[in-house]
CSV table of C-alpha atoms and ligand atoms in Angstrom, one decimal:
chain,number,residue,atom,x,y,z
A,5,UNK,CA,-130.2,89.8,-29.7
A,6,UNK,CA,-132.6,87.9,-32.0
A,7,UNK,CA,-133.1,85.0,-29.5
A,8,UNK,CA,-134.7,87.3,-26.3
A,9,UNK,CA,-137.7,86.7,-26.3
A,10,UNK,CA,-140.1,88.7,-27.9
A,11,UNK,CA,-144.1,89.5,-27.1
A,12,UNK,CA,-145.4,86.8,-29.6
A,13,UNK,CA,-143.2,83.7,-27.8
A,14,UNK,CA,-144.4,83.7,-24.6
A,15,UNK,CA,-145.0,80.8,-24.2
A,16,UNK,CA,-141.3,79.7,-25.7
A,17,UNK,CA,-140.5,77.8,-22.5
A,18,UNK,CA,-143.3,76.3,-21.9
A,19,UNK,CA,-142.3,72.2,-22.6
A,20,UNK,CA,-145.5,71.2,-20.8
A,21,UNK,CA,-146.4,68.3,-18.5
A,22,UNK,CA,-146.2,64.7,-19.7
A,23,UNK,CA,-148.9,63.2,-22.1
A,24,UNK,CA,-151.8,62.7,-20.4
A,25,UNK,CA,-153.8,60.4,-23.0
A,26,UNK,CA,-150.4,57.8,-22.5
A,27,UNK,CA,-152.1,55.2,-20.0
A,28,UNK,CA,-147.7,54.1,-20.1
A,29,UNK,CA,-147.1,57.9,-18.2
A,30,UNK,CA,-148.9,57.5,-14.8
A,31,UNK,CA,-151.9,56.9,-13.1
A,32,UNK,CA,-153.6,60.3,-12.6
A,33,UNK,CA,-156.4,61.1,-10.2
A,34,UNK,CA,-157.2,64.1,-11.7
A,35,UNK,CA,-156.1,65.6,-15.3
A,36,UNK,CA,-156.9,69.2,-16.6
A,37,UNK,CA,-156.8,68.8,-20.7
A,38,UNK,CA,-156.8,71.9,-22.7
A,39,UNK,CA,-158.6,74.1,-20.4
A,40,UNK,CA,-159.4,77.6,-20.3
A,41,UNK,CA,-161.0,80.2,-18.1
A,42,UNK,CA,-161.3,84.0,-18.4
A,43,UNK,CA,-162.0,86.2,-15.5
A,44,UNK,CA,-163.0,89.6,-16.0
A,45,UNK,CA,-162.2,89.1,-19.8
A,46,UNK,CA,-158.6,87.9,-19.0
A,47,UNK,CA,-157.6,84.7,-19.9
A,48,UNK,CA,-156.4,83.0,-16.7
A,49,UNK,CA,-155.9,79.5,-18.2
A,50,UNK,CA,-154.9,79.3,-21.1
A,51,UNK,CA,-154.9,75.8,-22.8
A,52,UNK,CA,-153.9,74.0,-19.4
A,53,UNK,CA,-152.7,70.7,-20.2
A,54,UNK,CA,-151.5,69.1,-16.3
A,55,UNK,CA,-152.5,66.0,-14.5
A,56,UNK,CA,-151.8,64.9,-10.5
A,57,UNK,CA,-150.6,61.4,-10.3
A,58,UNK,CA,-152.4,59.2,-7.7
A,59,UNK,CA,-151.0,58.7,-4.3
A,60,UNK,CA,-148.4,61.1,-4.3
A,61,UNK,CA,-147.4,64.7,-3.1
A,62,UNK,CA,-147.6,67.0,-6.2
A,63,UNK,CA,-146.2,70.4,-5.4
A,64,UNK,CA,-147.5,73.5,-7.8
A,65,UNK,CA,-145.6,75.8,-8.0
A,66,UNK,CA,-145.6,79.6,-10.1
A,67,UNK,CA,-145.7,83.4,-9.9
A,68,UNK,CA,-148.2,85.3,-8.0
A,69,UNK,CA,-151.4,85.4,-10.0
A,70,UNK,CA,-150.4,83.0,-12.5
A,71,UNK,CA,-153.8,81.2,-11.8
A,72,UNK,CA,-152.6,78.3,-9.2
A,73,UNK,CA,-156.0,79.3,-7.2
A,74,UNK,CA,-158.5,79.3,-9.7
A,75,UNK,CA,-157.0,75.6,-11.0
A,76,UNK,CA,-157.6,74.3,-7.3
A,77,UNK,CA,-161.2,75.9,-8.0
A,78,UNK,CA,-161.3,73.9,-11.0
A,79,UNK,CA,-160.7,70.8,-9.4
A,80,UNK,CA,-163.4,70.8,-6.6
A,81,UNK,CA,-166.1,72.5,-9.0
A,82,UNK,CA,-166.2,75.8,-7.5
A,83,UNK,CA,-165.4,77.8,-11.1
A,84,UNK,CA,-165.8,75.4,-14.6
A,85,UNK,CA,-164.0,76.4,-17.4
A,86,UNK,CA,-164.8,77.9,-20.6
A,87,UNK,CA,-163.7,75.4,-22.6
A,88,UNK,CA,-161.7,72.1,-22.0
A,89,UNK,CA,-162.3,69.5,-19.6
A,90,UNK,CA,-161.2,68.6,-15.7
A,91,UNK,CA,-161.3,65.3,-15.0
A,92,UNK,CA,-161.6,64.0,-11.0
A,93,UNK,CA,-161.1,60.0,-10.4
A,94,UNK,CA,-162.4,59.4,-13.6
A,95,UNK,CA,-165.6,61.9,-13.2
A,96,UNK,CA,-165.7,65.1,-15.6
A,97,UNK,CA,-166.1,68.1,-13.0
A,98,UNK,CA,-168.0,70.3,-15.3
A,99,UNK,CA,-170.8,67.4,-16.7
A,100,UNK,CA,-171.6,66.5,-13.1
A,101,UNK,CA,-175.4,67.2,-12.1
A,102,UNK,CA,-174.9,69.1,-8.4
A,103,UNK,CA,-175.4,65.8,-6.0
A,104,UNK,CA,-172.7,64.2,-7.9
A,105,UNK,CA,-170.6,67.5,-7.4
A,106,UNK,CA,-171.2,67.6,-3.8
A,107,UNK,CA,-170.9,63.7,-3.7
A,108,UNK,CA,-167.2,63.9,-5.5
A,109,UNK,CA,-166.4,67.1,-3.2
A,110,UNK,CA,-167.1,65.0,-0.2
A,111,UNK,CA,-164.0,62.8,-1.9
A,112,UNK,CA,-161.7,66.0,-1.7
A,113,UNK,CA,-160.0,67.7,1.7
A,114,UNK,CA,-158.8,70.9,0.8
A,115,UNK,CA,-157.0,73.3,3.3
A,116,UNK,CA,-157.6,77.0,2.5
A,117,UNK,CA,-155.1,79.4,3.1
A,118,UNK,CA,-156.2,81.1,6.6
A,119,UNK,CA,-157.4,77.4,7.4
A,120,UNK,CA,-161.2,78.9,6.9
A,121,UNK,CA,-161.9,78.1,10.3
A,122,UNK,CA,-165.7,79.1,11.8
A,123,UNK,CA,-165.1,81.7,14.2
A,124,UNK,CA,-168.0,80.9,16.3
A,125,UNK,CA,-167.1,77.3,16.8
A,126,UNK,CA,-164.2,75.9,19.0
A,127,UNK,CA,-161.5,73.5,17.4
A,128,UNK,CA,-163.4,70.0,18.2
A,129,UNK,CA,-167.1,71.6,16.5
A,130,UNK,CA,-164.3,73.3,13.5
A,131,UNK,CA,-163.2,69.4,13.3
A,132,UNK,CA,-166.7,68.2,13.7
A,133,UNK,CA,-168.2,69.5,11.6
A,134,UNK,CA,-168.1,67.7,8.0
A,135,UNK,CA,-168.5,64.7,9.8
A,136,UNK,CA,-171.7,66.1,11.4
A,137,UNK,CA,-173.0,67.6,7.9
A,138,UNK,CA,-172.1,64.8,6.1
A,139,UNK,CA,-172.8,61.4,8.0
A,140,UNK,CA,-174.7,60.1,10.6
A,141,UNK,CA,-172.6,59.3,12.6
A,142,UNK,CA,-173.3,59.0,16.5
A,143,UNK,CA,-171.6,61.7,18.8
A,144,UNK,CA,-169.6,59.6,20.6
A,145,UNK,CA,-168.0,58.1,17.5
A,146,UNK,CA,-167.6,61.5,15.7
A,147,UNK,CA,-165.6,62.6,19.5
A,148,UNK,CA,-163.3,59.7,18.8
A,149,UNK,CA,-162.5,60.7,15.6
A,150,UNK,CA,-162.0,64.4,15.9
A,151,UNK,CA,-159.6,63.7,18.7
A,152,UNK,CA,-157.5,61.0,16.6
A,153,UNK,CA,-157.3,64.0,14.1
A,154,UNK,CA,-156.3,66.3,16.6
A,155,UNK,CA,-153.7,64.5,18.0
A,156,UNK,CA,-152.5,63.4,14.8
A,157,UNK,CA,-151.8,67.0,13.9
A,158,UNK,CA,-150.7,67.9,17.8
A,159,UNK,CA,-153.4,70.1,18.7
A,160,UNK,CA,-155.4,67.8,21.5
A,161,UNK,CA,-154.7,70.7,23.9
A,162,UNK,CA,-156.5,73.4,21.7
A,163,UNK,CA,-159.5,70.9,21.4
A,164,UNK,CA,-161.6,73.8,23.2
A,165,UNK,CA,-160.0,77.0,22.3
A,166,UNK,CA,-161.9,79.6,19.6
A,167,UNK,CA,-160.2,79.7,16.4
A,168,UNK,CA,-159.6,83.6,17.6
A,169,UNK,CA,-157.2,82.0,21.0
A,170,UNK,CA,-154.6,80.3,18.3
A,171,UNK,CA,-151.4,80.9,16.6
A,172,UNK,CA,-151.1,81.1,12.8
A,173,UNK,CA,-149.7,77.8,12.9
A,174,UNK,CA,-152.1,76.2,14.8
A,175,UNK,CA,-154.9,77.2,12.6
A,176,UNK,CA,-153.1,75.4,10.2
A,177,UNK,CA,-152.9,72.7,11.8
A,178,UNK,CA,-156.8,72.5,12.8
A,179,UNK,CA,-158.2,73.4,9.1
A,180,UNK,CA,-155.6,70.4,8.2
A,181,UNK,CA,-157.5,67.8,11.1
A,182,UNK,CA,-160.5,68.8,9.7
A,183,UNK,CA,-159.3,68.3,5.7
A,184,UNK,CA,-158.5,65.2,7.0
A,185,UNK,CA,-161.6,63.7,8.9
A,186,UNK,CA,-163.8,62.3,6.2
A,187,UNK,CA,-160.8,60.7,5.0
A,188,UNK,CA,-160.7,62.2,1.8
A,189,UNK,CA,-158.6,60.2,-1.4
A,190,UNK,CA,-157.7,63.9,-2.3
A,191,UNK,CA,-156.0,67.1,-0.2
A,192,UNK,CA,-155.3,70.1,-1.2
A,193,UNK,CA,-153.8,73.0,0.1
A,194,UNK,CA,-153.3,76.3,-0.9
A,195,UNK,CA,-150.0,78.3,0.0
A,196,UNK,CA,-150.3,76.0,3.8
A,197,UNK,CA,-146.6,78.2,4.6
A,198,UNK,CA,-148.0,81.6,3.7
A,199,UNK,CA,-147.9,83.3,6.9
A,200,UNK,CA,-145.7,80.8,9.0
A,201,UNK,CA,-141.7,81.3,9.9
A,202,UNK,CA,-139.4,79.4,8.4
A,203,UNK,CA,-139.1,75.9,10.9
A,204,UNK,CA,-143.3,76.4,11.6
A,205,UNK,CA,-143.1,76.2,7.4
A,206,UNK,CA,-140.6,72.9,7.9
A,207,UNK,CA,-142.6,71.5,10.7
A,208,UNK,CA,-146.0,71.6,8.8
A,209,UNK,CA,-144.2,70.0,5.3
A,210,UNK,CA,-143.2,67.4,8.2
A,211,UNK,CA,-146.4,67.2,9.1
A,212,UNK,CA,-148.1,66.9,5.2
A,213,UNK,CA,-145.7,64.0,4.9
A,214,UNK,CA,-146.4,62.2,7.9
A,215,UNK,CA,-149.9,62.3,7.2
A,216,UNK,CA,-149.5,61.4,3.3
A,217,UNK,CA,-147.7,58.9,4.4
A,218,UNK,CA,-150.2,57.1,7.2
A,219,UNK,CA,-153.2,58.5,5.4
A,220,UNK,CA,-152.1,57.9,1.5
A,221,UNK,CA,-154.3,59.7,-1.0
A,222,UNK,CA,-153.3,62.2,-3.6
A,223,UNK,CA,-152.2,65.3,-2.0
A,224,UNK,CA,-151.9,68.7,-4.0
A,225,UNK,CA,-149.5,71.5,-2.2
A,226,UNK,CA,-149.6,75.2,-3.7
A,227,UNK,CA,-146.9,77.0,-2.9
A,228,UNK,CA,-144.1,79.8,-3.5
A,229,UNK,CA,-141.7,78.3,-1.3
A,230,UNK,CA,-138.9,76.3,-3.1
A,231,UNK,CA,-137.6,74.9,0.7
A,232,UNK,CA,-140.9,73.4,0.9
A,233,UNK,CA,-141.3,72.0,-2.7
A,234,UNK,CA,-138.0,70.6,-2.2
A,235,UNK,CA,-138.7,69.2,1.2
A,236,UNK,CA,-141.9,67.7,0.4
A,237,UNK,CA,-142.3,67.2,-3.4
A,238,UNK,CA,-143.0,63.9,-5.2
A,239,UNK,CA,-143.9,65.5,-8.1
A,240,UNK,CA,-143.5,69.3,-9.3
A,241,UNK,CA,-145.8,71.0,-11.8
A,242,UNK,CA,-145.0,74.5,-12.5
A,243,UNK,CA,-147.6,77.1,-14.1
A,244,UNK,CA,-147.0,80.2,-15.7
A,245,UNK,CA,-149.6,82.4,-17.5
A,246,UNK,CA,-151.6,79.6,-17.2
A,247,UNK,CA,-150.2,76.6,-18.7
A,248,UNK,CA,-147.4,74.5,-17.4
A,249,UNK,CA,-144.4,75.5,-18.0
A,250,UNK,CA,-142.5,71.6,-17.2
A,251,UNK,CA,-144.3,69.1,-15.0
A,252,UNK,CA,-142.4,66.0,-13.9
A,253,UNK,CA,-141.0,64.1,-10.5
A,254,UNK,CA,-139.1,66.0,-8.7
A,255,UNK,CA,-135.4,65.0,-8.9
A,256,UNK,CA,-136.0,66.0,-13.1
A,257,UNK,CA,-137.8,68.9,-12.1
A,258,UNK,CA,-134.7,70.3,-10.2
A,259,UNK,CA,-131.9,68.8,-12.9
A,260,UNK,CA,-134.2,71.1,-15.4
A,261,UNK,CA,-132.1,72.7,-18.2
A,262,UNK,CA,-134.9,74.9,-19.0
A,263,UNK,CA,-134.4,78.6,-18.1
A,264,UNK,CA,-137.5,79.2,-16.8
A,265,UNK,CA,-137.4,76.4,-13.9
A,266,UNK,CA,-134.1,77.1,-12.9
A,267,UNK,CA,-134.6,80.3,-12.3
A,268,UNK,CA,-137.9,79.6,-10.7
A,269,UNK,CA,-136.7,76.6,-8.2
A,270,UNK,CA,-133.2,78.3,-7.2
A,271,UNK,CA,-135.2,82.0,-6.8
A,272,UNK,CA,-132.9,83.9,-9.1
A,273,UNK,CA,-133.4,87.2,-9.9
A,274,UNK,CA,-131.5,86.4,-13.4
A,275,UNK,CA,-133.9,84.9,-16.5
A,276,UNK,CA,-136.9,85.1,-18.2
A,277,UNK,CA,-139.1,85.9,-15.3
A,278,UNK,CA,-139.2,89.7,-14.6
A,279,UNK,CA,-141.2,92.2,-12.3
A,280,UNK,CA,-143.6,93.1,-15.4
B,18,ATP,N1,-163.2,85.7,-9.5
B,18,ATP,C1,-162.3,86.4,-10.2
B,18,ATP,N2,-162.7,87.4,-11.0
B,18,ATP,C2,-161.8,88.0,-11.8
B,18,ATP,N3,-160.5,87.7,-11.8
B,18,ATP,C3,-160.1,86.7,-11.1
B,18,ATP,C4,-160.9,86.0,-10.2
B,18,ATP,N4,-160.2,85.1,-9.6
B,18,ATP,C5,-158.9,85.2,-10.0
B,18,ATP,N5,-158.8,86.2,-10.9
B,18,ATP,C6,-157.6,86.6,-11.6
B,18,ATP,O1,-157.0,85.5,-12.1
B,18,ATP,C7,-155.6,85.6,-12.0
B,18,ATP,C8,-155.1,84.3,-11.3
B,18,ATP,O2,-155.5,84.3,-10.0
B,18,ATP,P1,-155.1,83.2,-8.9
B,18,ATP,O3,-155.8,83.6,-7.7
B,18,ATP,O4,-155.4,81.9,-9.5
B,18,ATP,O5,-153.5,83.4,-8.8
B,18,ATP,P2,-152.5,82.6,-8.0
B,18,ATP,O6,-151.6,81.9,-9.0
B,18,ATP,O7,-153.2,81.7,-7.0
B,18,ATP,O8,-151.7,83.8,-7.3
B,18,ATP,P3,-151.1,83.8,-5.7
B,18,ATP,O9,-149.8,83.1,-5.8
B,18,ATP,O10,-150.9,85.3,-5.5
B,18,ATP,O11,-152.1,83.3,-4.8
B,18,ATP,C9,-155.3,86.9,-11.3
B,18,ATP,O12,-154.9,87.8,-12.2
B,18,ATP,C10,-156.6,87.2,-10.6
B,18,ATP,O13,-156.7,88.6,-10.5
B,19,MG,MG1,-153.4,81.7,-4.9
């Protein structure tokens, strides 16, 4: 038929996110405008037009190695793009001299996938740690707050195991305590329910909220789970071949007529996303 999509249209259903140079749209803590990045001569991103509104749980969602990994990179300055611009709270990532990168990063909580925990150090030194790098803090003050942290995310009991004598789940839950302890205006994580059973997936989204919500700050979940997007999504931007395909709140996001997102947030095997 002459409407399937052919090789030159692919990016046909890509409606994009919102306007980000419309003050009226939002207040975004960080905006990505027209960026792109190639990795080992691939474009990764590829004009990436998105922005994360303040104060709320944006959820990205998109195919395997559609680039949701190297945006996080983006954000906290680890990889700069080719061309285009990321802006963080105002600050233009790639223009920042490196104490002003390490300054902003200080700003930003970011849970990797494993949780990136140091093997050699039990949970409270794991927890400890940025705010021994970081401030000068006295002991006895940095104890107090790595066990508020801890018991926030239910893990005073592990306060002395090695990261090698917990569960999946529980590492999860320390890399999060320690995302959290310099009380960062901006958390991200990266796929936080790869690896975990289905209620250990619902109990940490439980989790993200609570703290969101006694916390506040702009948080930025990566995932492929839909249950969890659904569960704990504010805000849903969804990134394909490295632009956004829609970005928008949530309720619109799921009431999408575009073929592309329904397929993607019901996990149908039928439309424009295939194996290839
Ligand atoms: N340092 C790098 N060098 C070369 N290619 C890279 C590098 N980092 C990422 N890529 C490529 O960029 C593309 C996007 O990678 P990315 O890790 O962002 O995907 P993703 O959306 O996070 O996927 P997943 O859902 O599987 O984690 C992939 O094709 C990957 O191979
Ligand atoms: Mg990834």
């Amino acid at each position: 038929m002459s409407e399937q999509p052919g090789p030159t249209d692919e990016y046909q259903y890509h409606s994009g996110a919102p306007d980000l140079g419309d003050p009226s749209t939002g207040n975004w803590s960080i905006r990505c405008i027209d960026v792109h990045k190639r990795l080992g001569g691939v474009p990764v991103l590829n004009g990436l037009n998105v922005a994360f509104p303040d104060e709320t749980i944006t959820v990205v969602l998109g195919p395997s190695g559609t680039g949701k990994s190297v945006l996080i990179k983006h954000i906290i300055g680890l990889m700069f793009p080719d061309s285009g611009d990321v802006v963080v709270k105002g600050q233009s990532v790639p223009s920042l001299t490196l104490p002003k990168l390490l300054a902003l990063r200080r700003k930003i909580g970011v849970l990797f996938q494993d949780g990136a925990l140091f093997g050699s150090m039990s949970v409270f030194s794991n927890v400890a740690f940025p705010l021994r790098q970081h401030t000068d803090m006295a002991e006895a003050q940095i104890a107090e707050i790595v066990k508020q942290r801890l018991s926030d995310v239910g893990l005073m009991e592990a306060i002395d195991f090695m990261p090698n004598q917990l569960s999946g789940g529980m590492r999860k839950r320390a890399g999060f305590a320690r995302a959290l302890v310099m009380e960062p205006e901006i958390v991200i994580f990266d796929e936080p329910d790869s690896g975990l059973d289905p209620v250990r997936t619902a109990l940490l989204c439980d989790l993200i909220q609570e703290m969101h919500k006694v916390y506040g700050g702009t948080y930025i979940v990566v995932t492929h789970n839909i249950a969890s997007a659904r569960q704990i999504g504010e805000y849903i931007a969804l990134l394909w071949r490295g632009r956004i395909v829609e970005a928008g709140d949530a309720e619109r996001m799921f009431s999408s007529e575009n073929p592309f997102v329904r397929q993607f947030l019901s996990g149908s095997a039928e439309g424009p996303l295939t194996m290839d």
